[in-house]
Each structure stands twice: as C-alpha cells, then as structure tokens.
Amino acid sequence: MPAESERTEMLDSETKAVETPEDHADELRLWLRLLTCTTLIEGEVRGRLRQRFDVTLPRFDLMAQLDKAPDGMTLSDVSKRMMVSNGNVTGLVERLVESGHLDRRTSETDRRVQVIRLTKLGRAEFRKMAAEHETWIADLFAELSPKDVRELMRLLAKTKASAQKSAARRRP
Amino acid sequence: MPAESERTEMLDSETKAVETPEDHADELRLWLRLLTCTTLIEGEVRGRLRQRFDVTLPRFDLMAQLDKAPDGMTLSDVSKRMMVSNGNVTGLVERLVESGHLDRRTSETDRRVQVIRLTKLGRAEFRKMAAEHETWIADLFAELSPKDVRELMRLLAKTKASAQKSAARRRP
DNA sequence: GGGAAACATTTTAGGCTTAAAACAATTTGG
DNA sequence: CCAAATTGTTTTAAGCCTAAAATGTTTCCC
C-alpha cells in the first residue's frame, strides 16, 4: 500500500464501505486517457492508410489477421480475433473478395464453415502496407523509451486481465 | 539507457542507420495491446449502456461533454473534444434533439454557430447513467493498484504527447 | 434414427463514421 | 469597401458496426 492516501476525505476505513460513495474519479480519468490515446493513434493510422494506399483500417486489420494464417481462417475465427460482430466480418469479406484480395470457399468437411485466405495479390499488397505501417507506429511511439514500452506492456496486460474478469463477472 | 540491449542483432551503431531495417516489433505489439484493451472496455461499456439504459455509447459521450458545459457548446467544440468529424456530430445532435435530450439554437452573435445544451431531461438522465457508468469503469480497472493507475496515467500522457508530435510532423 | 441443442453464417434494421464537397456567414487585408 | 480567405455547419456517398432474428448444418444423446 502506498504511503500517501489517494482518498483525502477518508478518515476511517471502518465507516467507508456502506455510507460514502466511493471515489472512482482516477479510474475514470485513466479510461478517458486510454481512449484518447487509442483514438488519436487510430485516426492517424487510418488517415495514412487512406492517403498512401487508399485502403480502410478495417480492411487492413482483416488482412493482417489472414497474413498470420497461411492456411486460412473461418469467419468466426476472424470475428473473435478482431473482436467485432459476425455480420461485420461478412460484409468486410464480401468487399475484399470483390476487390480480389481474398479468396473464400466453403469448407469441405463442414458445409457451415467459410474459409478465407489472402490471394497472391492480397498478400503482396498487405506486405507492402504492413512494412510502412510498422514505421508509422514506431514513429507515433517514438518518445517512449524501451523501458517505457516494457512498462506499458506490463500494465496493459494487467488492465486487459482485469477487464476480462470484470466482463466475465457480469456475463458468466 | 538500459543495460540490456533490446536489439540483439545490432553490433555496431555506426552501421545501423542505413543498412539494417529497424526492429519495431515491440512498438507494434504495444499498439495492438493498447487497441485490445480499449476495444475490450469500450465493448463492455457499450453493452451495459444499451442493456441498462437503452442508450448508445456515442450519445452518452456527447452528453458527457455537454454536462461539463452548463452554458452549452458549439458543434465544432464538441467535434474537437470528441475527436470525431463534424458531420458525425450533426447527425448525433439531430437524434438527441429529436429525443428531447438536447436543446439547439443558433448563436445570436454569429449566425453560423449552433449552440447546444442538455435539456432538463437530458441532464437528469445523463447524471443517472454517469453514476452507474463510473462504477462500471472502477470495476473494469479493479485489479490495478493505485500505483498502477498513476503509472499508467503517466505513461499514457507520454504516449499521447508522442503521438501528437508525430501527427504534427506529418501535417504541420 | 430422430429431435433438440449447438454452431457458423447471413440478413435485417438502424445507427455510427468518415472524407470531401457544398453552403452560409464572418473576418481580413488591400 | 469589398473580394478573398476563413470558419461553422450540413450534405453526400460510401462504408463500418452492432444486436437480434433467420437460415442452414452438424452434433449430441436418448
């Protein structure tokens, strides 16, 4: 426990629990700052992808998932990985098949399942974009020291675990 | 500088700059983790707002901005604060006026400007939602110690500054 | 075998979001 | 003063996104 109290109005921990509403302002500020950072970076990446490659961020993200899976993925896999709804993936895939970046085929062993892969074109274009994308990210985080990066990684891992537990508490 | 090298393949800093492509994998992983955390929390908040109050997250966010500005804000102000496009705000405001949560009037001193405020209903509903929302956030971050929270705040502030500088470098 | 449950995907309806163009009002600099 | 630039907002066109319902397929298990 830290020496300094973060709740200055609290004089006696016995009287706290029931009566005084807890002070959650710090967590709220933290959440807003987290959201700001993400929005800022995401907007920047989105803009650069559009300007340099005329591609949208969701398309890029989907292709990134597939680049890591040479044997293809099912739509459900993609949807879980990207943390978006099923219907969303259906539409995205439709457009990427249309533009020749993706190949979609029904699984031979389970006719419910659609397996999607990058086409040769899709893979080539993705690799080109990904190389540049990586330099943008490095530039956006340029002022963080290697130690900062490690520390942020650690704290965000803890945050993710905390949020997942909270979500599981509500939806068991 | 940390004692341990994070780029094991680099033997001589003289030869680095031009020839070997830099290793940005750590920053990329950090960005993905940041995005995962935000998406996770955002999705959770979105779902709870819908279930408990039948309200969308963007509506809630807009009302949160206005709650902090009793004298109202212009659409541009809101758009900058929320980091979304102008047209987006136009549509959101339209729906919130329609539902009786917002009041919109043209400024008397500048006929270009629209000033929006929460109505009595809008303020009352927002306050109710905000109180509960704060407990959700606290719960989502529950496993972070006060020290973790402070440290994250510090590192995210640094991240934000870094990203803003990078964005400014590109779009001066 | 056959019905119920589970699963994968698509569809639907509605809302959110963006970039860019269009429009309207004000400010500015000659 | 007045044309040009700037500012604030809306419109447009396209795409993204969700939750929930619908559809088709497979698995479970009695």
Short mmCIF file of C-alpha atoms (C1' of nucleotides) in Angstrom, two decimals:
data_model
loop_
_atom_site.label_atom_id
_atom_site.label_comp_id
_atom_site.label_asym_id
_atom_site.label_seq_id
_atom_site.Cartn_x
_atom_site.Cartn_y
_atom_site.Cartn_z
CA MET A 1 0.00 0.00 0.00
CA PRO A 2 1.32 3.44 -0.84
CA ALA A 3 2.17 5.81 1.99
CA GLU A 4 0.10 8.65 0.62
CA SER A 5 -3.68 8.30 0.67
CA GLU A 6 -5.45 8.74 -2.63
CA ARG A 7 -8.76 9.45 -0.96
CA THR A 8 -8.21 12.52 1.18
CA GLU A 9 -11.74 12.65 2.55
CA MET A 10 -11.49 9.19 4.06
CA LEU A 11 -10.67 9.38 7.74
CA ASP A 12 -11.71 5.99 8.95
CA SER A 13 -11.77 2.91 6.80
CA GLU A 14 -14.45 1.38 9.01
CA THR A 15 -17.06 3.96 8.04
CA LYS A 16 -16.30 3.83 4.35
CA ALA A 17 -17.87 0.77 2.83
CA VAL A 18 -21.55 1.42 3.24
CA GLU A 19 -22.06 5.12 3.61
CA THR A 20 -19.72 7.19 1.48
CA PRO A 21 -19.90 6.69 -2.26
CA GLU A 22 -16.51 5.52 -3.43
CA ASP A 23 -14.28 7.83 -5.33
CA HIS A 24 -13.64 6.43 -8.78
CA ALA A 25 -12.51 9.61 -10.44
CA ASP A 26 -8.99 8.30 -11.03
CA GLU A 27 -10.14 5.23 -12.87
CA LEU A 28 -12.48 7.34 -14.95
CA ARG A 29 -9.67 9.72 -15.88
CA LEU A 30 -7.48 6.76 -16.73
CA TRP A 31 -10.14 5.33 -19.01
CA LEU A 32 -10.59 8.64 -20.80
CA ARG A 33 -6.85 8.96 -21.30
CA LEU A 34 -6.62 5.42 -22.64
CA LEU A 35 -9.44 6.16 -25.04
CA THR A 36 -7.84 9.41 -26.15
CA CYS A 37 -4.53 7.72 -26.93
CA THR A 38 -6.19 4.98 -28.92
CA THR A 39 -8.45 7.35 -30.83
CA LEU A 40 -5.53 9.61 -31.65
CA ILE A 41 -3.30 6.85 -32.96
CA GLU A 42 -6.10 5.03 -34.71
CA GLY A 43 -7.15 8.20 -36.52
CA GLU A 44 -3.59 8.84 -37.61
CA VAL A 45 -3.14 5.31 -38.92
CA ARG A 46 -6.49 5.42 -40.66
CA GLY A 47 -5.59 8.64 -42.43
CA ARG A 48 -2.18 7.40 -43.54
CA LEU A 49 -3.61 4.13 -44.85
CA ARG A 50 -6.17 6.02 -46.85
CA GLN A 51 -3.72 8.57 -48.25
CA ARG A 52 -0.87 6.19 -49.04
CA PHE A 53 -2.78 3.08 -50.07
CA ASP A 54 -6.42 4.06 -50.44
CA VAL A 55 -7.39 1.31 -48.02
CA THR A 56 -9.52 1.42 -44.88
CA LEU A 57 -8.31 0.41 -41.44
CA PRO A 58 -10.80 -2.46 -41.01
CA ARG A 59 -9.70 -3.93 -44.35
CA PHE A 60 -6.07 -3.64 -43.27
CA ASP A 61 -6.79 -5.25 -39.91
CA LEU A 62 -8.60 -8.15 -41.53
CA MET A 63 -5.77 -8.74 -43.96
CA ALA A 64 -3.32 -8.62 -41.05
CA GLN A 65 -5.17 -11.47 -39.38
CA LEU A 66 -5.08 -13.54 -42.54
CA ASP A 67 -1.42 -12.85 -43.19
CA LYS A 68 -0.65 -14.70 -39.99
CA ALA A 69 -2.70 -17.72 -41.11
CA PRO A 70 -1.41 -19.13 -44.40
CA ASP A 71 -3.96 -21.94 -44.27
CA GLY A 72 -6.83 -19.53 -43.92
CA MET A 73 -9.30 -18.81 -41.17
CA THR A 74 -13.01 -19.23 -40.68
CA LEU A 75 -15.20 -16.18 -40.38
CA SER A 76 -15.79 -16.95 -36.70
CA ASP A 77 -12.06 -17.06 -36.06
CA VAL A 78 -11.64 -13.69 -37.68
CA SER A 79 -14.59 -12.25 -35.83
CA LYS A 80 -13.21 -13.39 -32.45
CA ARG A 81 -9.69 -12.20 -33.20
CA MET A 82 -10.83 -8.81 -34.38
CA MET A 83 -13.39 -8.52 -31.60
CA VAL A 84 -16.13 -7.45 -33.96
CA SER A 85 -19.55 -8.91 -34.74
CA ASN A 86 -20.11 -11.75 -37.19
CA GLY A 87 -22.21 -9.68 -39.51
CA ASN A 88 -19.47 -7.11 -39.71
CA VAL A 89 -16.98 -9.69 -40.94
CA THR A 90 -19.43 -10.98 -43.53
CA GLY A 91 -19.61 -7.53 -45.11
CA LEU A 92 -15.89 -6.82 -44.92
CA VAL A 93 -15.04 -10.16 -46.50
CA GLU A 94 -17.58 -9.59 -49.25
CA ARG A 95 -15.88 -6.38 -50.28
CA LEU A 96 -12.38 -7.83 -50.06
CA VAL A 97 -13.35 -10.82 -52.18
CA GLU A 98 -14.92 -8.43 -54.65
CA SER A 99 -11.67 -6.44 -54.89
CA GLY A 100 -9.62 -9.59 -55.41
CA HIS A 101 -7.72 -9.52 -52.11
CA LEU A 102 -9.43 -12.52 -50.55
CA ASP A 103 -10.41 -15.99 -51.57
CA ARG A 104 -13.45 -17.52 -49.92
CA ARG A 105 -14.50 -21.17 -50.09
CA THR A 106 -16.84 -23.44 -48.20
CA SER A 107 -15.07 -25.99 -46.03
CA GLU A 108 -15.22 -29.50 -47.49
CA THR A 109 -15.67 -31.16 -44.13
CA ASP A 110 -18.29 -28.77 -42.69
CA ARG A 111 -20.63 -27.01 -45.05
CA ARG A 112 -21.46 -24.35 -42.45
CA VAL A 113 -17.93 -23.02 -42.48
CA GLN A 114 -16.41 -20.49 -44.85
CA VAL A 115 -12.62 -20.49 -45.06
CA ILE A 116 -10.97 -17.29 -46.26
CA ARG A 117 -7.40 -16.69 -47.38
CA LEU A 118 -5.36 -13.87 -48.83
CA THR A 119 -4.95 -14.13 -52.59
CA LYS A 120 -1.48 -13.60 -54.07
CA LEU A 121 -2.50 -10.03 -54.81
CA GLY A 122 -3.88 -9.58 -51.32
CA ARG A 123 -0.74 -10.88 -49.68
CA ALA A 124 1.56 -8.76 -51.83
CA GLU A 125 -0.40 -5.61 -51.18
CA PHE A 126 -0.66 -6.32 -47.47
CA ARG A 127 3.08 -6.90 -47.07
CA LYS A 128 3.82 -3.59 -48.74
CA MET A 129 1.38 -1.76 -46.49
CA ALA A 130 2.47 -3.58 -43.34
CA ALA A 131 6.11 -2.59 -43.78
CA GLU A 132 5.21 1.06 -43.94
CA HIS A 133 2.60 0.74 -41.22
CA GLU A 134 5.23 -0.55 -38.84
CA THR A 135 7.33 2.57 -39.30
CA TRP A 136 4.32 4.79 -38.62
CA ILE A 137 3.68 3.01 -35.35
CA ALA A 138 7.33 3.29 -34.37
CA ASP A 139 7.19 6.99 -35.10
CA LEU A 140 3.97 7.50 -33.14
CA PHE A 141 5.57 5.87 -30.07
CA ALA A 142 9.00 7.38 -30.72
CA GLU A 143 9.24 9.31 -27.46
CA LEU A 144 8.79 6.24 -25.29
CA SER A 145 11.99 4.66 -24.05
CA PRO A 146 12.40 0.88 -24.29
CA LYS A 147 11.73 0.81 -20.56
CA ASP A 148 8.51 2.81 -21.02
CA VAL A 149 7.41 0.35 -23.67
CA ARG A 150 8.04 -2.63 -21.41
CA GLU A 151 6.28 -0.99 -18.50
CA LEU A 152 3.26 -0.05 -20.62
CA MET A 153 3.09 -3.59 -21.96
CA ARG A 154 3.04 -4.92 -18.43
CA LEU A 155 0.38 -2.52 -17.18
CA LEU A 156 -1.82 -3.03 -20.22
CA ALA A 157 -1.60 -6.78 -19.79
CA LYS A 158 -2.80 -6.29 -16.23
CA THR A 159 -5.56 -3.99 -17.45
CA LYS A 160 -6.70 -6.50 -20.02
CA ALA A 161 -6.85 -9.26 -17.43
CA SER A 162 -8.78 -7.02 -15.06
CA ALA A 163 -11.31 -6.02 -17.70
CA GLN A 164 -11.78 -9.61 -18.82
CA LYS A 165 -12.50 -10.71 -15.28
CA SER A 166 -14.97 -7.88 -14.84
CA ALA A 167 -16.71 -8.81 -18.07
CA ALA A 168 -16.84 -12.46 -17.00
CA ARG A 169 -18.35 -11.48 -13.63
CA ARG A 170 -21.26 -9.89 -15.42
CA ARG A 171 -21.72 -12.47 -18.17
CA PRO A 172 -20.63 -15.80 -16.61
CA MET B 1 19.84 3.84 -21.13
CA PRO B 2 19.07 0.32 -20.00
CA ALA B 3 21.93 -2.10 -19.51
CA GLU B 4 20.40 -4.83 -21.64
CA SER B 5 20.18 -4.31 -25.39
CA GLU B 6 16.75 -4.66 -26.95
CA ARG B 7 18.18 -5.18 -30.41
CA THR B 8 20.33 -8.23 -30.16
CA GLU B 9 21.40 -8.22 -33.78
CA MET B 10 22.93 -4.77 -33.59
CA LEU B 11 26.68 -4.94 -33.12
CA ASP B 12 27.77 -1.52 -34.22
CA SER B 13 25.60 1.55 -34.06
CA GLU B 14 27.56 3.09 -36.92
CA THR B 15 26.38 0.53 -39.42
CA LYS B 16 22.78 0.59 -38.31
CA ALA B 17 21.10 3.63 -39.78
CA VAL B 18 21.26 2.92 -43.47
CA GLU B 19 21.53 -0.80 -43.93
CA THR B 20 19.57 -2.84 -41.41
CA PRO B 21 15.85 -2.30 -41.24
CA GLU B 22 14.97 -1.22 -37.72
CA ASP B 23 13.16 -3.55 -35.41
CA HIS B 24 9.81 -2.06 -34.46
CA ALA B 25 8.11 -5.21 -33.33
CA ASP B 26 7.86 -4.05 -29.71
CA GLU B 27 6.06 -0.85 -30.61
CA LEU B 28 3.73 -2.78 -32.86
CA ARG B 29 2.90 -5.23 -30.08
CA LEU B 30 2.34 -2.34 -27.71
CA TRP B 31 -0.05 -0.70 -30.15
CA LEU B 32 -2.02 -3.92 -30.58
CA ARG B 33 -2.26 -4.39 -26.84
CA LEU B 34 -3.41 -0.82 -26.35
CA LEU B 35 -6.05 -1.34 -29.01
CA THR B 36 -7.18 -4.61 -27.47
CA CYS B 37 -7.64 -3.04 -24.04
CA THR B 38 -9.63 -0.15 -25.43
CA THR B 39 -11.81 -2.33 -27.62
CA LEU B 40 -12.50 -4.68 -24.75
CA ILE B 41 -13.51 -1.96 -22.31
CA GLU B 42 -15.40 0.02 -24.90
CA GLY B 43 -17.44 -3.01 -25.91
CA GLU B 44 -18.25 -3.76 -22.32
CA VAL B 45 -19.38 -0.20 -21.63
CA ARG B 46 -21.38 -0.12 -24.85
CA GLY B 47 -23.23 -3.30 -23.92
CA ARG B 48 -24.00 -2.16 -20.37
CA LEU B 49 -25.29 1.22 -21.56
CA ARG B 50 -27.57 -0.47 -24.04
CA GLN B 51 -28.88 -3.06 -21.58
CA ARG B 52 -29.35 -0.76 -18.58
CA PHE B 53 -30.38 2.47 -20.28
CA ASP B 54 -31.06 1.66 -23.91
CA VAL B 55 -28.60 4.33 -24.97
CA THR B 56 -25.66 4.18 -27.35
CA LEU B 57 -22.09 5.00 -26.37
CA PRO B 58 -21.72 7.96 -28.77
CA ARG B 59 -24.91 9.50 -27.35
CA PHE B 60 -23.56 9.04 -23.83
CA ASP B 61 -20.21 10.55 -24.77
CA LEU B 62 -21.82 13.58 -26.32
CA MET B 63 -24.00 14.14 -23.28
CA ALA B 64 -20.90 13.80 -21.07
CA GLN B 65 -19.26 16.67 -22.93
CA LEU B 66 -22.31 18.86 -22.52
CA ASP B 67 -22.71 18.03 -18.84
CA LYS B 68 -19.36 19.73 -18.25
CA ALA B 69 -20.51 22.87 -20.09
CA PRO B 70 -23.63 24.36 -18.49
CA ASP B 71 -23.58 27.29 -20.94
CA GLY B 72 -23.55 24.96 -23.92
CA MET B 73 -21.02 24.24 -26.62
CA THR B 74 -20.83 24.80 -30.34
CA LEU B 75 -20.84 21.82 -32.66
CA SER B 76 -17.19 22.47 -33.52
CA ASP B 77 -16.23 22.40 -29.85
CA VAL B 78 -17.96 19.09 -29.43
CA SER B 79 -16.43 17.68 -32.58
CA LYS B 80 -12.90 18.63 -31.44
CA ARG B 81 -13.41 17.34 -27.92
CA MET B 82 -14.84 14.03 -29.07
CA MET B 83 -12.26 13.74 -31.86
CA VAL B 84 -14.89 12.89 -34.44
CA SER B 85 -15.87 14.53 -37.71
CA ASN B 86 -18.23 17.48 -37.96
CA GLY B 87 -20.81 15.59 -39.94
CA ASN B 88 -20.87 12.93 -37.30
CA VAL B 89 -21.81 15.45 -34.62
CA THR B 90 -24.52 16.94 -36.83
CA GLY B 91 -26.27 13.57 -37.01
CA LEU B 92 -25.82 12.69 -33.35
CA VAL B 93 -27.20 16.06 -32.24
CA GLU B 94 -30.15 15.72 -34.59
CA ARG B 95 -31.19 12.47 -32.93
CA LEU B 96 -30.62 13.78 -29.41
CA VAL B 97 -32.68 16.89 -30.08
CA GLU B 98 -35.39 14.68 -31.53
CA SER B 99 -35.46 12.57 -28.37
CA GLY B 100 -35.67 15.66 -26.16
CA HIS B 101 -32.24 15.36 -24.55
CA LEU B 102 -30.66 18.37 -26.24
CA ASP B 103 -31.59 21.92 -27.00
CA ARG B 104 -30.12 23.53 -30.10
CA ARG B 105 -30.21 27.21 -31.00
CA THR B 106 -28.39 29.49 -33.40
CA SER B 107 -25.97 31.88 -31.73
CA GLU B 108 -27.23 35.45 -31.66
CA THR B 109 -23.83 36.95 -32.32
CA ASP B 110 -22.72 34.62 -35.10
CA ARG B 111 -25.36 33.09 -37.27
CA ARG B 112 -23.04 30.30 -38.43
CA VAL B 113 -22.83 28.86 -34.96
CA GLN B 114 -25.17 26.34 -33.35
CA VAL B 115 -25.10 26.22 -29.55
CA ILE B 116 -26.31 23.03 -27.93
CA ARG B 117 -27.14 22.30 -24.30
CA LEU B 118 -28.58 19.47 -22.28
CA THR B 119 -32.27 19.86 -21.56
CA LYS B 120 -33.51 19.27 -18.01
CA LEU B 121 -34.48 15.75 -19.09
CA GLY B 122 -31.14 15.22 -20.78
CA ARG B 123 -29.19 16.32 -17.73
CA ALA B 124 -31.25 14.20 -15.35
CA GLU B 125 -30.89 11.09 -17.47
CA PHE B 126 -27.20 11.66 -18.00
CA ARG B 127 -26.47 12.07 -14.30
CA LYS B 128 -28.22 8.81 -13.55
CA MET B 129 -26.28 6.97 -16.22
CA ALA B 130 -22.97 8.62 -15.32
CA ALA B 131 -23.17 7.49 -11.71
CA GLU B 132 -23.55 3.89 -12.73
CA HIS B 133 -21.05 4.21 -15.54
CA GLU B 134 -18.40 5.29 -13.05
CA THR B 135 -18.84 2.10 -11.05
CA TRP B 136 -18.50 0.00 -14.20
CA ILE B 137 -15.20 1.67 -15.02
CA ALA B 138 -13.97 1.18 -11.47
CA ASP B 139 -14.86 -2.47 -11.70
CA LEU B 140 -13.17 -2.91 -15.08
CA PHE B 141 -9.93 -1.48 -13.66
CA ALA B 142 -10.37 -3.11 -10.26
CA GLU B 143 -7.19 -5.18 -10.36
CA LEU B 144 -4.95 -2.18 -10.86
CA SER B 145 -3.41 -0.78 -7.69
CA PRO B 146 -3.45 2.99 -7.13
CA LYS B 147 0.21 2.93 -8.06
CA ASP B 148 -0.57 1.08 -11.31
CA VAL B 149 -3.18 3.69 -12.12
CA ARG B 150 -0.76 6.55 -11.52
CA GLU B 151 1.93 4.86 -13.57
CA LEU B 152 -0.43 4.16 -16.45
CA MET B 153 -1.64 7.74 -16.39
CA ARG B 154 1.94 8.93 -16.65
CA LEU B 155 2.87 6.60 -19.49
CA LEU B 156 -0.29 7.32 -21.44
CA ALA B 157 0.33 11.04 -21.10
CA LYS B 158 3.76 10.46 -22.58
CA THR B 159 2.22 8.32 -25.32
CA LYS B 160 -0.31 10.98 -26.18
CA ALA B 161 2.39 13.64 -26.41
CA SER B 162 4.50 11.39 -28.60
CA ALA B 163 1.64 10.62 -30.95
CA GLN B 164 0.64 14.26 -31.20
CA LYS B 165 4.17 15.25 -32.15
CA SER B 166 4.29 12.52 -34.75
CA ALA B 167 0.98 13.65 -36.19
CA ALA B 168 2.20 17.25 -36.26
CA ARG B 169 5.39 16.23 -38.06
CA ARG B 170 3.31 14.85 -40.88
CA ARG B 171 0.65 17.56 -41.02
CA PRO B 172 2.45 20.77 -39.91
"C1'" DG C 1 -32.84 -42.83 -36.12
"C1'" DG C 2 -34.51 -38.59 -34.89
"C1'" DG C 3 -35.44 -34.47 -32.33
"C1'" DA C 4 -33.07 -30.94 -29.60
"C1'" DA C 5 -29.23 -28.23 -28.92
"C1'" DA C 6 -25.27 -26.03 -30.64
"C1'" DC C 7 -22.82 -23.79 -34.20
"C1'" DA C 8 -21.47 -20.80 -38.41
"C1'" DT C 9 -23.00 -17.59 -41.19
"C1'" DT C 10 -26.13 -14.23 -43.27
"C1'" DT C 11 -29.74 -10.99 -43.12
"C1'" DT C 12 -32.12 -7.06 -41.25
"C1'" DA C 13 -32.82 -2.62 -39.34
"C1'" DG C 14 -30.86 1.03 -37.50
"C1'" DG C 15 -27.27 3.87 -36.14
"C1'" DC C 16 -22.37 5.49 -36.42
"C1'" DT C 17 -18.41 7.29 -39.01
"C1'" DT C 18 -15.57 9.35 -42.33
"C1'" DA C 19 -13.80 12.40 -46.19
"C1'" DA C 20 -14.97 15.55 -49.32
"C1'" DA C 21 -17.94 18.83 -51.35
"C1'" DA C 22 -21.33 22.38 -50.77
"C1'" DC C 23 -23.26 26.16 -48.41
"C1'" DA C 24 -23.55 30.07 -45.41
"C1'" DA C 25 -21.67 33.70 -42.55
"C1'" DT C 26 -17.88 36.26 -40.81
"C1'" DT C 27 -13.29 38.18 -40.85
"C1'" DT C 28 -9.35 40.08 -43.07
"C1'" DG C 29 -6.21 42.76 -45.96
"C1'" DG C 30 -5.69 45.55 -49.68
"C1'" DC D 1 -15.48 48.81 -49.15
"C1'" DC D 2 -15.12 44.54 -50.95
"C1'" DA D 3 -13.05 40.34 -52.71
"C1'" DA D 4 -10.67 36.55 -50.75
"C1'" DA D 5 -9.81 33.63 -47.15
"C1'" DT D 6 -11.54 31.53 -43.15
"C1'" DT D 7 -14.81 29.45 -40.21
"C1'" DG D 8 -19.02 26.64 -38.81
"C1'" DT D 9 -22.23 23.54 -40.30
"C1'" DT D 10 -24.67 20.42 -43.32
"C1'" DT D 11 -24.93 17.29 -47.07
"C1'" DT D 12 -23.46 13.35 -49.72
"C1'" DA D 13 -21.73 8.88 -50.76
"C1'" DA D 14 -19.79 5.08 -49.10
"C1'" DG D 15 -18.53 2.07 -45.79
"C1'" DC D 16 -18.40 0.31 -40.92
"C1'" DC D 17 -20.73 -1.69 -36.93
"C1'" DT D 18 -23.99 -3.74 -33.77
"C1'" DA D 19 -27.79 -6.68 -31.87
"C1'" DA D 20 -31.13 -9.69 -32.94
"C1'" DA D 21 -33.56 -12.73 -35.90
"C1'" DA D 22 -33.35 -16.04 -39.56
"C1'" DT D 23 -31.20 -19.87 -42.13
"C1'" DG D 24 -28.73 -23.84 -42.88
"C1'" DT D 25 -25.67 -27.51 -40.90
"C1'" DT D 26 -23.76 -30.52 -37.63
"C1'" DT D 27 -23.50 -32.77 -33.18
"C1'" DC D 28 -25.44 -34.83 -29.18
"C1'" DC D 29 -27.73 -38.10 -26.93
"C1'" DC D 30 -31.69 -40.86 -25.87
#
